[in-house]
Each structure stands twice: as C-alpha cells, then as structure tokens.
Tab-separated table of C-alpha atoms in Angstrom:
chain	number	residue	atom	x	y	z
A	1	UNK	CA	-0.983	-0.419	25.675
A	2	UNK	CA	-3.840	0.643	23.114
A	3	UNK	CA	-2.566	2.645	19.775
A	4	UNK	CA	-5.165	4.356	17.361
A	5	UNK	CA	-3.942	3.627	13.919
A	6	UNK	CA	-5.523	6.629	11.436
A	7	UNK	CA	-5.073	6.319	7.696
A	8	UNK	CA	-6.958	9.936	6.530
A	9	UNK	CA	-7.534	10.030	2.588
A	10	UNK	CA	-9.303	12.517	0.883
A	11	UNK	CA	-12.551	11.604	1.563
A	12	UNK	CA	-12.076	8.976	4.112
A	13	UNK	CA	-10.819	8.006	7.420
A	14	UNK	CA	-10.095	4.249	7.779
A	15	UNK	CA	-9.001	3.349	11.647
A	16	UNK	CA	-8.194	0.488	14.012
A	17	UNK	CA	-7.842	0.386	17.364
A	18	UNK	CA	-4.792	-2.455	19.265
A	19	UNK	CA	-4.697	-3.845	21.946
A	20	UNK	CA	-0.332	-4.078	21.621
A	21	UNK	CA	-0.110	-6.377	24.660
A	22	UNK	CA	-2.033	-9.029	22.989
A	23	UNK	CA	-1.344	-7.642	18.994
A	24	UNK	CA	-5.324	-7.583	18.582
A	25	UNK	CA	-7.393	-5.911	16.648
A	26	UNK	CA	-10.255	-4.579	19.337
A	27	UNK	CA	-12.221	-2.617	16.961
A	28	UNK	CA	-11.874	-1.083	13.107
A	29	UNK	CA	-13.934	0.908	10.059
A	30	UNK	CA	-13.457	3.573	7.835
A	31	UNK	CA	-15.164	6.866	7.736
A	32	UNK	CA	-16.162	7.357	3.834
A	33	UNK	CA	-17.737	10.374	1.740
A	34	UNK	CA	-16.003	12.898	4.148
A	35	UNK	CA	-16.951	16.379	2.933
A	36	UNK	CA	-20.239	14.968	0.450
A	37	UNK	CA	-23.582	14.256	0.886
A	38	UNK	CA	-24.599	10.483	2.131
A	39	UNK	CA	-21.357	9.919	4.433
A	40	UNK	CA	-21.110	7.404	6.509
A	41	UNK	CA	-19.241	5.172	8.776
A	42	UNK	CA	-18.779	1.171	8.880
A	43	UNK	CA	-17.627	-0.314	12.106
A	44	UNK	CA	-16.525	-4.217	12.722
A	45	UNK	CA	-17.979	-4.615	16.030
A	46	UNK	CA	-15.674	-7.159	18.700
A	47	UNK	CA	-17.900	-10.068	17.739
A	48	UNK	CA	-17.044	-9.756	13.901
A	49	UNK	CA	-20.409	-8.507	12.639
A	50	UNK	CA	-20.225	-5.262	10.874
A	51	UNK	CA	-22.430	-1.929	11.283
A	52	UNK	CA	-23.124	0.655	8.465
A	53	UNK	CA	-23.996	4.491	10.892
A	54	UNK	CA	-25.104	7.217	8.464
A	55	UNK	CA	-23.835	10.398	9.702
A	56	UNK	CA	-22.899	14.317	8.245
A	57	UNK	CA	-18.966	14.278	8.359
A	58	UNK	CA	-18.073	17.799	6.898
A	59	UNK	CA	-14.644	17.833	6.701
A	60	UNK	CA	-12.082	15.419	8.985
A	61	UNK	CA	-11.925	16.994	12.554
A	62	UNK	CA	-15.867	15.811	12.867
A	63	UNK	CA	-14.880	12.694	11.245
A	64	UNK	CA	-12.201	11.607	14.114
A	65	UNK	CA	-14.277	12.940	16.476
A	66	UNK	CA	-17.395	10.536	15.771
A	67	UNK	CA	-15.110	7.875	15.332
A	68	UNK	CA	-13.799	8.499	18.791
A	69	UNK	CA	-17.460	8.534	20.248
A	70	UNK	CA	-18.106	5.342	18.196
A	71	UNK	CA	-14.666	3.895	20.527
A	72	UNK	CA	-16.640	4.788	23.296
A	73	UNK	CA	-20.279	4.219	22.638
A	74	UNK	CA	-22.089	2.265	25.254
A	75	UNK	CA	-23.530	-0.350	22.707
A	76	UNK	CA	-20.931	-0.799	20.287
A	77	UNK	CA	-17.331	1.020	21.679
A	78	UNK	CA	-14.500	-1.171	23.472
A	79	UNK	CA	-13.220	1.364	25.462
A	80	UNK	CA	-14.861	3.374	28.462
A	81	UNK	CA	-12.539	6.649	28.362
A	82	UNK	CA	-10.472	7.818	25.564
A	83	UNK	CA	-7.630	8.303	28.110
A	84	UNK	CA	-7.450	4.661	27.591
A	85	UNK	CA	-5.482	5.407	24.285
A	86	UNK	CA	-1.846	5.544	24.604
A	87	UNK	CA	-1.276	7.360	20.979
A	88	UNK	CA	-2.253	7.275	17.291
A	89	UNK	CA	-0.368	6.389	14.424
A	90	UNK	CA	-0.941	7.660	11.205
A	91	UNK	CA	-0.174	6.060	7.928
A	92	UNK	CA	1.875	9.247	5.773
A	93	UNK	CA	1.635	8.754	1.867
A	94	UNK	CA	4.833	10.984	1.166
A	95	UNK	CA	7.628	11.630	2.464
A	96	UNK	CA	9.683	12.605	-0.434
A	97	UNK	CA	13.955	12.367	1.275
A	98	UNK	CA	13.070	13.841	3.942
A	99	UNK	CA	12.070	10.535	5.859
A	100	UNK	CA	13.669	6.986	6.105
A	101	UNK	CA	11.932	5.932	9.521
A	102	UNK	CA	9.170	6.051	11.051
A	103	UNK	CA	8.978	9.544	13.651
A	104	UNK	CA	6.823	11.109	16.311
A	105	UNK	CA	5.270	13.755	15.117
A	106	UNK	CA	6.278	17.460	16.066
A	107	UNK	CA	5.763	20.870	15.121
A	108	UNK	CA	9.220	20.808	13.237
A	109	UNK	CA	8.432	17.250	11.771
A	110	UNK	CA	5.079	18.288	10.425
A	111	UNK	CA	6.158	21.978	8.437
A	112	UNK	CA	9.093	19.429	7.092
A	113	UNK	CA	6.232	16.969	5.919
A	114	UNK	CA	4.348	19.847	4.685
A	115	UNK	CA	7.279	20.333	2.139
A	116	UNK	CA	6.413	17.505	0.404
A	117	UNK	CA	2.915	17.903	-0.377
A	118	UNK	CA	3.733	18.880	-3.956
A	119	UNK	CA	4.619	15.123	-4.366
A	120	UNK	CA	1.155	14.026	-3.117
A	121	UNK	CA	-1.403	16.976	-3.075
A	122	UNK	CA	-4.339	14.594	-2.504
A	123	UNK	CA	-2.647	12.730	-0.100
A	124	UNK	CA	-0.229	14.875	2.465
A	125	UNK	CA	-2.914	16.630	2.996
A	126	UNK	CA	-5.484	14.750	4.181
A	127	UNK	CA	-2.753	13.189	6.343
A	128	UNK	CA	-2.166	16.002	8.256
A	129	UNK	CA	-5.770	16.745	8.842
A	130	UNK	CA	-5.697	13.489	10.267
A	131	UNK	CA	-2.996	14.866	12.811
A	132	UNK	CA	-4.538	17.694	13.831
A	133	UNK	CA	-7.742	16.831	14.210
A	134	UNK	CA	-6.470	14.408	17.118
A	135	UNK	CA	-4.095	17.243	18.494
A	136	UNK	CA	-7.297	19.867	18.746
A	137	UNK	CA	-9.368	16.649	20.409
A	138	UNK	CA	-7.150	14.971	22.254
A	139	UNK	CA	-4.361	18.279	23.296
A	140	UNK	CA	-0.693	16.422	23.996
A	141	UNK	CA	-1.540	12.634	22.995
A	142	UNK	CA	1.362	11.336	21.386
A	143	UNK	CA	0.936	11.027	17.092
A	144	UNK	CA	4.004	8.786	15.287
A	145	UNK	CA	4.624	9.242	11.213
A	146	UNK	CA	4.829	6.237	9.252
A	147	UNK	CA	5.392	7.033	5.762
A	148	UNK	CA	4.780	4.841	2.793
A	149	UNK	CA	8.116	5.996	1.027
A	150	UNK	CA	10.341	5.292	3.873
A	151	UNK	CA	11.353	1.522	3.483
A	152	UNK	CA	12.121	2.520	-0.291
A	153	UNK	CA	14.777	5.126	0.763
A	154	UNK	CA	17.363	2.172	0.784
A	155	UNK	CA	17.632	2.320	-3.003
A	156	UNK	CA	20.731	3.134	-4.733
A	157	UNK	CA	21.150	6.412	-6.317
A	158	UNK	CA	21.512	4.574	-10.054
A	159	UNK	CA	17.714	2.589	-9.229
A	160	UNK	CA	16.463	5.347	-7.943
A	161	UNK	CA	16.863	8.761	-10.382
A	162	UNK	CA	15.257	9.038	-14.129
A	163	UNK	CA	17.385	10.032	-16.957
A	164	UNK	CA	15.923	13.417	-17.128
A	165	UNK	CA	18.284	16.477	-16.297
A	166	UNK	CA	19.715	16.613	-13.091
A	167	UNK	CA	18.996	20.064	-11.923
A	168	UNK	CA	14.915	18.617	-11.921
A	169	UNK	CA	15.992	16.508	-9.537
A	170	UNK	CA	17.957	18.984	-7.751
A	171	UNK	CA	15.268	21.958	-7.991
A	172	UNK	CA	12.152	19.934	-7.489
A	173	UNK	CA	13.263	16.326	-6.259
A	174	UNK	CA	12.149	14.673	-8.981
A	175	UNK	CA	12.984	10.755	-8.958
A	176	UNK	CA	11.330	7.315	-7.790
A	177	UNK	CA	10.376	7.125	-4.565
A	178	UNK	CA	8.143	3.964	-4.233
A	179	UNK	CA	4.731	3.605	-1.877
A	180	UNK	CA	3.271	0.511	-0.433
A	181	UNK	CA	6.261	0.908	1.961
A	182	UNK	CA	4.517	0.000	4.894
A	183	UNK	CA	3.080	-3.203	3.370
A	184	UNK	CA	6.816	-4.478	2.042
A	185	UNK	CA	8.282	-3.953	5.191
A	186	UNK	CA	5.648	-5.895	7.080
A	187	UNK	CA	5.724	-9.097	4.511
A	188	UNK	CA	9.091	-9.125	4.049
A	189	UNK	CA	10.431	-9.638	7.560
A	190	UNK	CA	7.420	-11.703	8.421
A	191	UNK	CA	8.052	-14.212	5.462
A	192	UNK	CA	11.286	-14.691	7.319
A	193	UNK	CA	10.008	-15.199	10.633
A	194	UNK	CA	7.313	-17.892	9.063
A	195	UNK	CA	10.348	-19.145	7.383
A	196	UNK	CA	12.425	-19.415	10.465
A	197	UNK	CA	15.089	-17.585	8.418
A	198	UNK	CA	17.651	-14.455	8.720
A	199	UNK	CA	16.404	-11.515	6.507
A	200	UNK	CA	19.467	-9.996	6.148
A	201	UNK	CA	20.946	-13.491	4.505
A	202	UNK	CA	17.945	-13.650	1.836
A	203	UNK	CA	17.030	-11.810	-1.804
A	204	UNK	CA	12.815	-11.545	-1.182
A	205	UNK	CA	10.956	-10.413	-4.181
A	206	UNK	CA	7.840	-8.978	-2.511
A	207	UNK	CA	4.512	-8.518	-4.967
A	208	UNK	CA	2.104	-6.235	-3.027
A	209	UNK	CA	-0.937	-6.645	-5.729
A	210	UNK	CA	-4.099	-5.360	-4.911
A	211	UNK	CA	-6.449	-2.706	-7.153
A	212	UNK	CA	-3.072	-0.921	-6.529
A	213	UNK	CA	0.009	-3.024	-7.167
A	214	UNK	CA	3.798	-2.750	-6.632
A	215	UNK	CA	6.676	-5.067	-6.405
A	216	UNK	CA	9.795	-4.733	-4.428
A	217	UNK	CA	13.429	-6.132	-4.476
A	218	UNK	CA	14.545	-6.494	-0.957
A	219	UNK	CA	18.391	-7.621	-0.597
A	220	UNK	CA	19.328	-8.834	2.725
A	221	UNK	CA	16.698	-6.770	4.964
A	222	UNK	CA	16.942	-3.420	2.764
A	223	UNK	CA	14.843	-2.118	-0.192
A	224	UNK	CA	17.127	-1.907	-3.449
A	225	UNK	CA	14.397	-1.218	-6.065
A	226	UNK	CA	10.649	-0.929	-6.425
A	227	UNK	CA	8.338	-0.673	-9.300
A	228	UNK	CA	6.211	2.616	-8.626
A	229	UNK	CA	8.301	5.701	-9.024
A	230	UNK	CA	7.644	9.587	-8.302
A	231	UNK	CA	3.919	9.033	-7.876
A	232	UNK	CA	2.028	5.397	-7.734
A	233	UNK	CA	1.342	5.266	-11.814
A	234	UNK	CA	4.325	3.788	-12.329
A	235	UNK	CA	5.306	0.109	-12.378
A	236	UNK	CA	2.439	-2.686	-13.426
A	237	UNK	CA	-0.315	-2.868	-14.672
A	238	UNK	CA	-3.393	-2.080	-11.512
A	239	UNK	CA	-6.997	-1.500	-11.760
A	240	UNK	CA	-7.478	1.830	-12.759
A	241	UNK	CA	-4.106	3.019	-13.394
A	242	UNK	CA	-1.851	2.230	-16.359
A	243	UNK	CA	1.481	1.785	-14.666
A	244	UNK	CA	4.378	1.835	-16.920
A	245	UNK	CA	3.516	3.603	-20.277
A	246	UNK	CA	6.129	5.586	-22.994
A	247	UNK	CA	5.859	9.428	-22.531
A	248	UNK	CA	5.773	10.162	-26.131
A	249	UNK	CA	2.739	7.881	-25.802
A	250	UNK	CA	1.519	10.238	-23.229
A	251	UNK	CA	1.786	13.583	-24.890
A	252	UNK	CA	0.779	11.925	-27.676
A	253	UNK	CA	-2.575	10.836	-26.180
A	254	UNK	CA	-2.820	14.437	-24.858
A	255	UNK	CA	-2.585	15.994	-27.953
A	256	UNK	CA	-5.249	14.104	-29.635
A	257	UNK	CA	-7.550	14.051	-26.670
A	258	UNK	CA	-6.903	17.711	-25.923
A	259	UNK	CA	-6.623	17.215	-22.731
A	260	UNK	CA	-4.835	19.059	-19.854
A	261	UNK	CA	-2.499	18.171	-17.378
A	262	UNK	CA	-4.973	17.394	-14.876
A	263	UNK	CA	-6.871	15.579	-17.872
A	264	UNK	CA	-4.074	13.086	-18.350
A	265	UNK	CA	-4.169	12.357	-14.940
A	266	UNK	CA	-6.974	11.551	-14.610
A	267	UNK	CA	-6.898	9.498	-17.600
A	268	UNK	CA	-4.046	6.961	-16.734
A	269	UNK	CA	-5.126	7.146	-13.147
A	270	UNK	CA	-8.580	6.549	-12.864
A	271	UNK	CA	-9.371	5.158	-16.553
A	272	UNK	CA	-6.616	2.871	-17.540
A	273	UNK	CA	-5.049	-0.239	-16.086
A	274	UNK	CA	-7.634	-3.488	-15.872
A	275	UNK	CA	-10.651	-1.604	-16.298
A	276	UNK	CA	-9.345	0.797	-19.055
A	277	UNK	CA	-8.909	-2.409	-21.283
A	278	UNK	CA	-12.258	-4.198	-20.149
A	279	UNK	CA	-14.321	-1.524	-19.524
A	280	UNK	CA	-16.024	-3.232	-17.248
A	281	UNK	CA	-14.066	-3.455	-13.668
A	282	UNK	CA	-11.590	-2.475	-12.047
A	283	UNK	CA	-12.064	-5.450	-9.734
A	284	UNK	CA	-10.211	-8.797	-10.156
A	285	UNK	CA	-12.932	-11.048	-9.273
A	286	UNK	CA	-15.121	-9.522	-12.261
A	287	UNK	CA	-12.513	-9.759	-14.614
A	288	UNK	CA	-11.727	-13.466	-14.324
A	289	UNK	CA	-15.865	-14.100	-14.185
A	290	UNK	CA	-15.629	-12.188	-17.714
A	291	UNK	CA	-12.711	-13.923	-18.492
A	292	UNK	CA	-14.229	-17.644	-18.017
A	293	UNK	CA	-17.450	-16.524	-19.777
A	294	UNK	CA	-15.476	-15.560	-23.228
A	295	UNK	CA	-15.161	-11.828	-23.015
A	296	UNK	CA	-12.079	-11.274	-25.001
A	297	UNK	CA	-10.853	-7.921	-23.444
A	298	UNK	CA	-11.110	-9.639	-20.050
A	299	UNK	CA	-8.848	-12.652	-21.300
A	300	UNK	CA	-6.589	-9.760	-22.791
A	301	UNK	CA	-6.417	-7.912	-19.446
A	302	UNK	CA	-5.103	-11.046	-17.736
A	303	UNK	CA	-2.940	-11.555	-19.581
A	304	UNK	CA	-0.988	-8.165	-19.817
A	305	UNK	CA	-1.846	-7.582	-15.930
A	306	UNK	CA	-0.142	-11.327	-14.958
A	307	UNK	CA	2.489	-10.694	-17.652
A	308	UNK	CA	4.112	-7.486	-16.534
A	309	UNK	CA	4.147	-8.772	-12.588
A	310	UNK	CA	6.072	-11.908	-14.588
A	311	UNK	CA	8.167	-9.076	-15.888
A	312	UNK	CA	9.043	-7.258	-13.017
A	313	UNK	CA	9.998	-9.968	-11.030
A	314	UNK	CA	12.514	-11.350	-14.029
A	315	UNK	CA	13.634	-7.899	-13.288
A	316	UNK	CA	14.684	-7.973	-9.744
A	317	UNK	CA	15.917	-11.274	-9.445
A	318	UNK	CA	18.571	-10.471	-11.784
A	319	UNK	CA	19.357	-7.042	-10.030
A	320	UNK	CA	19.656	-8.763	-7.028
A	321	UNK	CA	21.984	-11.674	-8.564
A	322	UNK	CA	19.059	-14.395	-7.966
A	323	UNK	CA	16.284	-14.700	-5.456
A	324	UNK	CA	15.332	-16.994	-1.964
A	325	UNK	CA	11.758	-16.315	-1.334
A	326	UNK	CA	8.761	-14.641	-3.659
A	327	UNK	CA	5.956	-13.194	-1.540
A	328	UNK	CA	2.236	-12.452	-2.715
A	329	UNK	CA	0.263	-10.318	-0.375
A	330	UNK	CA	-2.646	-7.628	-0.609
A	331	UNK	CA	-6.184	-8.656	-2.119
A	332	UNK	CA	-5.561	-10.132	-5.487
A	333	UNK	CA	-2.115	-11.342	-4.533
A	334	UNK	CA	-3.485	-13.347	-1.474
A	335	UNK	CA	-6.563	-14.451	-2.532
A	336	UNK	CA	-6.253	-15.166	-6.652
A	337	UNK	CA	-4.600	-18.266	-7.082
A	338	UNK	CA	-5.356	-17.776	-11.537
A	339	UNK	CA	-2.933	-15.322	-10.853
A	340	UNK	CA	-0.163	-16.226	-8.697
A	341	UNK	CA	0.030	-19.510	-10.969
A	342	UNK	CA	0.402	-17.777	-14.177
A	343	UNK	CA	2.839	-15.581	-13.074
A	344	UNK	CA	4.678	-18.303	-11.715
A	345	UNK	CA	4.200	-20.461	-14.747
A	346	UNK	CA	7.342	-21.378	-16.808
A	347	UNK	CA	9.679	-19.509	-14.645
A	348	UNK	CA	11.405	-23.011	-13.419
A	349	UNK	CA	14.378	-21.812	-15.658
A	350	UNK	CA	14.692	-18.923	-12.229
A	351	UNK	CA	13.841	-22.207	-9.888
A	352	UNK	CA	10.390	-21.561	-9.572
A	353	UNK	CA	8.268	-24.393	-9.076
A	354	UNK	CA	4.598	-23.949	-8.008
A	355	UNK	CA	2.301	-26.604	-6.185
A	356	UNK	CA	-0.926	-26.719	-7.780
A	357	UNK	CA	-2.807	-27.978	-5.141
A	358	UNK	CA	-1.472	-26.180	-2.509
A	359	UNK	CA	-1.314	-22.863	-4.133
A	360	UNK	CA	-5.688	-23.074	-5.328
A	361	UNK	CA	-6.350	-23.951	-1.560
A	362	UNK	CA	-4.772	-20.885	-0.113
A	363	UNK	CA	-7.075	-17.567	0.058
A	364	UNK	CA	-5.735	-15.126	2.500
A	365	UNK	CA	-3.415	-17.144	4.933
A	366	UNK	CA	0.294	-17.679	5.094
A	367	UNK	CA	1.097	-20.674	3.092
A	368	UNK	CA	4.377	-21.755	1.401
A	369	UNK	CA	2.733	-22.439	-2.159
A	370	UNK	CA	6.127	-24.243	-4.074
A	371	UNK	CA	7.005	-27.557	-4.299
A	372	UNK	CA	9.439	-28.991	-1.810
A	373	UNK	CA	11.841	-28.735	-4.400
A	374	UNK	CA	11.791	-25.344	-5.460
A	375	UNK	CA	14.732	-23.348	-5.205
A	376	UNK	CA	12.936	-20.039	-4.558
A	377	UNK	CA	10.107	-20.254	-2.069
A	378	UNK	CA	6.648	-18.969	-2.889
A	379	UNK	CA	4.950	-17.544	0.252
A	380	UNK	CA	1.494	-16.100	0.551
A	381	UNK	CA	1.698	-13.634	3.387
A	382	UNK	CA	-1.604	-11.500	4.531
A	383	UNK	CA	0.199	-7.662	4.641
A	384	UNK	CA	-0.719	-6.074	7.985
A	385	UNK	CA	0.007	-2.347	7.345
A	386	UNK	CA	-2.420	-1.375	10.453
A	387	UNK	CA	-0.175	-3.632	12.633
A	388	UNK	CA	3.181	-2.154	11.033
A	389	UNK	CA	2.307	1.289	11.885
A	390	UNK	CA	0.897	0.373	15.467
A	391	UNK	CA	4.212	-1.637	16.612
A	392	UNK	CA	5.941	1.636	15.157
A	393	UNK	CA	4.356	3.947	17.155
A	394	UNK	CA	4.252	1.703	20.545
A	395	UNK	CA	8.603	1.213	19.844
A	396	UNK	CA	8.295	5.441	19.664
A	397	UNK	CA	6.843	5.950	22.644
C-alpha cells in the first residue's frame, strides 16, 4: 500500500510518499513560495541526493499537481501511474473540540473543520486547499484528517480552560488546545516500544523542541497537559515566538508601540523568542556559535530558552505525581546535546541523572542518554509525524 502524506501551509506544500508494506520513505520535498515570485520545489530523490526544480506555483491546486508529475517523472518519480496511490493524508493544524482522532475526510467532516478556522486562519486554510486540490485531481481517492490538536483532547477540563469568563469559552471556544499533537503521539508510544515497556503503566514527559517547541505530560498512554495553549505562542521560549508572556505586559507593549492587533502578533510571533533577544537567529546552531564566541545576548538566550523547558518539565512531573521516561525529539531536541544537558542539569533531586558521554554522541538517533542508575529515563527519539499520519490513514482505509 502507498499513502501520500500532504502537509499544505500557507505558502508551502511539504509531501512524502510510503511505501506502508515496508514503512519507507520512497520519495519526499516541499513545495515553497506558493503564490510569490521565485517558487520552487526540492525533491530527495530514492538515492538520497536532493534536487532544487524552479517552477510558477500560483496558488496550491498547481502545486499538488506538479508534485504529482514530479511522483511520476521518468527521471526522477518512483511511481509509473498515480493509480498506484492508495490515499493521502493530510496533516490538519486545528481542530478546535470538534476532533479527538484521526478521520477520513468527507463533505460533512470538512464544513465541521471549516468551523474552526477562526482558531487558525493561516493554517485551516491552507489545509483544506490541500484537500481539494487532490479531490479535483485525483476525483474519489480516499483523504484521512490528522489533526495536530487531537492527542491533546485528553486533558482535563481544570488543565485545559483559562481563568477568563466562561461564556468566552462557551461563545467562542476559547481555551488551550495544544499542537505538535502528531509529533507527541508518535514519540511517546515509540519511547515505549524502544523501551520494551507498557505505555499505559508510565508518566512520559515528552519535549518536542524545534524552532517551534512544546512539551507534553502524557499519563499512562493519554495527554493530561501541554504547554502551548489556544494558538502555538504559548508555552516556552522558541525561535521567533515568545511563548509564555503576562498580558498586562502585552497591552502594555501595544500601547507604547501603537500597534494593532495584527501588530502584536506579529510581534511575539515572528520577532520574539531566541532571535527577539539576540537579534541575530532564530536558529539554534547560530546561537550557541554566538554563544561560545562571547556574545552576551546569545549566552542570555540560552539560558532563558534551556531554563523555561527546565521549568515546564518541573511542572508536569509534579502534575503527574512523578515521571518514568523524559523524551527529546524534533531538531534542537535531537540533535543539541548543550541543551538537553543543561536542562537536565541539577534535576537529580526529580532522579534525573544524565550520561555525559553518551548524551554528546547522540545527534538524531534513538538513544537512552541517563545513567544506568537514573530513576527517570532520558530518551532521544527522532519524531516521525509523516509516518504518524501515513499509518493513520492506511488503519482508515
């Protein structure tokens, strides 16, 4: 069985195509500029090289539809006939309550995801052009949902609402939903599997940090709490966006600055977080070079950035009564050791104990990095969100 896995962003359209029998990867890239000048597509071809293809994408049915003549292309494709694909599953940013699984998508399922595009108006979207541009090329193919606030939809009432007044949660469903759903999931029953241990017996704290971060209390198989709320500005610190901030501080900040609602934003968006207090990157890798050459604001960002993951996972462990098993995954979490130690670092009072040596050596593959004699395991486990959503859809079919 082959499943198309479509993520479909504003201005980009990231893919991968598996093989399920095998649970290989047979081809993936990402469509980016969609709709502005200089688009383009990168492909990783089946023998691991990579391909840059200039080409006009005006809006996202052309964009699926050159990515399904790229599946096919004589040179470069891995398929001879697009009948070969069995269905396409599409990652969904938001899907407010209305969602706690993953679902195949129908007419009724899509006008109910439609609902919620008021909670992601970038994102919903561009999902569901995503979904139709496969339905006008490829009439009566099966499409499956998988939504990035699903797995959160386990979380008590009490973890879950802000202490705002009701009726805005009532008229306009205003509360904390979580993302990076897809990616706890994945890591948190595979840590178990590499384990060799029951997930619904264990309290995993899961760190999904990458230029976007979240963390995630996961008690016995289920999602209890999660550190980004209504929209993904909430929680830690991340690249561009300033996660957890007061909101006095905010209208505070817009009163000065004069700024809109749009303004602010775009402000704590797109300006804040790690490269808000360098000013130089949002990425980690620059940061820490800054860092070890003296630059002050760099030193300051690592410090606030490893401190409130520290904080966060203080956090959970006591609202879960204690915790089995820590996981790091995404790009900074798997491959930045600086940080994973310092996080770690004087947290043996929680049972914590990190191997030095082992945890520097690891970069992007599953790896217990605690000492034998830690009470809480420290896993490093690559997140597979592509897979996640492709084993979804094939169990849907």
């Amino acid at each position: 069985m082959k499943i198309l896995v479509l993520n479909c962003g504003s201005s980009s359209i990231k893919y991968a195509l598996y093989d399920m029998d095998s649970k290989t990867v047979m081809t993936s890239g990402g469509a980016e500029r969609v709709g502005l000048d200089g688009a383009f597509v990168k492909v990783k071809l089946a023998n691991g090289k990579k391909k840059q293809i200039m080409h006009d994408i005006p809006e996202h049915t052309e964009g699926v539809k050159f990515i399904f003549s790229l599946l096919t292309d004589p040179e470069i494709g891995v398929i001879k006939n697009l009948k070969e694909i069995d269905a396409v599953g599409h990652r969904m940013v938001h899907g407010g309550e209305k969602f706690n699984k993953s679902v195949v998508l129908t007419d009724e399922v899509l006008k109910v995801f439609e609902e919620c595009n008021d909670l992601a108006p970038l994102h919903n979207p561009a999902n569901l052009k995503g979904v139709n541009a496969v339905t006008e090329l490829m009439p009566g193919l099966p499409q499956v949902g998988v939504f990035d606030t699903a797995f959160h939809q386990t979380m008590p009432d009490y973890a879950y609402m802000y202490a705002i007044p009701y009726e805005l949660y009532e008229k306009y469903g205003i509360r904390r939903y979580g993302f990076h759903g897809t990616s706890h999931r994945y890591v948190s029953k595979r840590v178990c599997d590499f384990l060799g241990v029951n997930p619904e017996e264990k309290k995993v704290i899961t760190c999904h940090i990458g230029n976007g971060g979240s963390v995630a209390a996961v008690k016995y198989g289920k999602c209890m709490d999660t550190s980004m709320g209504l929209t993904p500005l909430e929680g830690v610190m991340m690249g561009t966006r300033s996660g957890d901030i007061d909101g006095g501080a905010v209208s505070f900040i817009q009163k000065k600055l004069n700024l809109d609602a749009d303004g602010i934003s775009n402000l704590l968006n797109k300006k804040s977080g790690v490269f808000g207090i360098t000013g130089i990157s949002s990425d980690m890798r620059e940061i820490d070079a800054a860092a070890e050459a003296g630059d002050k604001k760099a030193v300051l960002a690592l410090n606030m950035y490893n401190y409130r993951i520290k904080k966060y996972i203080g956090a959970y462990a006591a609202a879960m009564g204690g915790a089995d098993i820590i996981v790091m995954t995404a790009g900074v979490g798997e491959n930045q050791a600086s940080m994973r130690a310092e996080v770690c670092k004087d947290m043996e009072w929680m049972g914590i104990k990190i191997d030095k040596e082992k945890n520097e050596a690891i970069h992007g593959e599953e790896a217990i990095i605690s000492t034998e004699d830690s009470k809480v395991t420290v896993v490093v486990i690559p997140t597979d969100e592509e897979l996640m959503i492709a084993t979804d859809t094939m169990n849907l079919l």
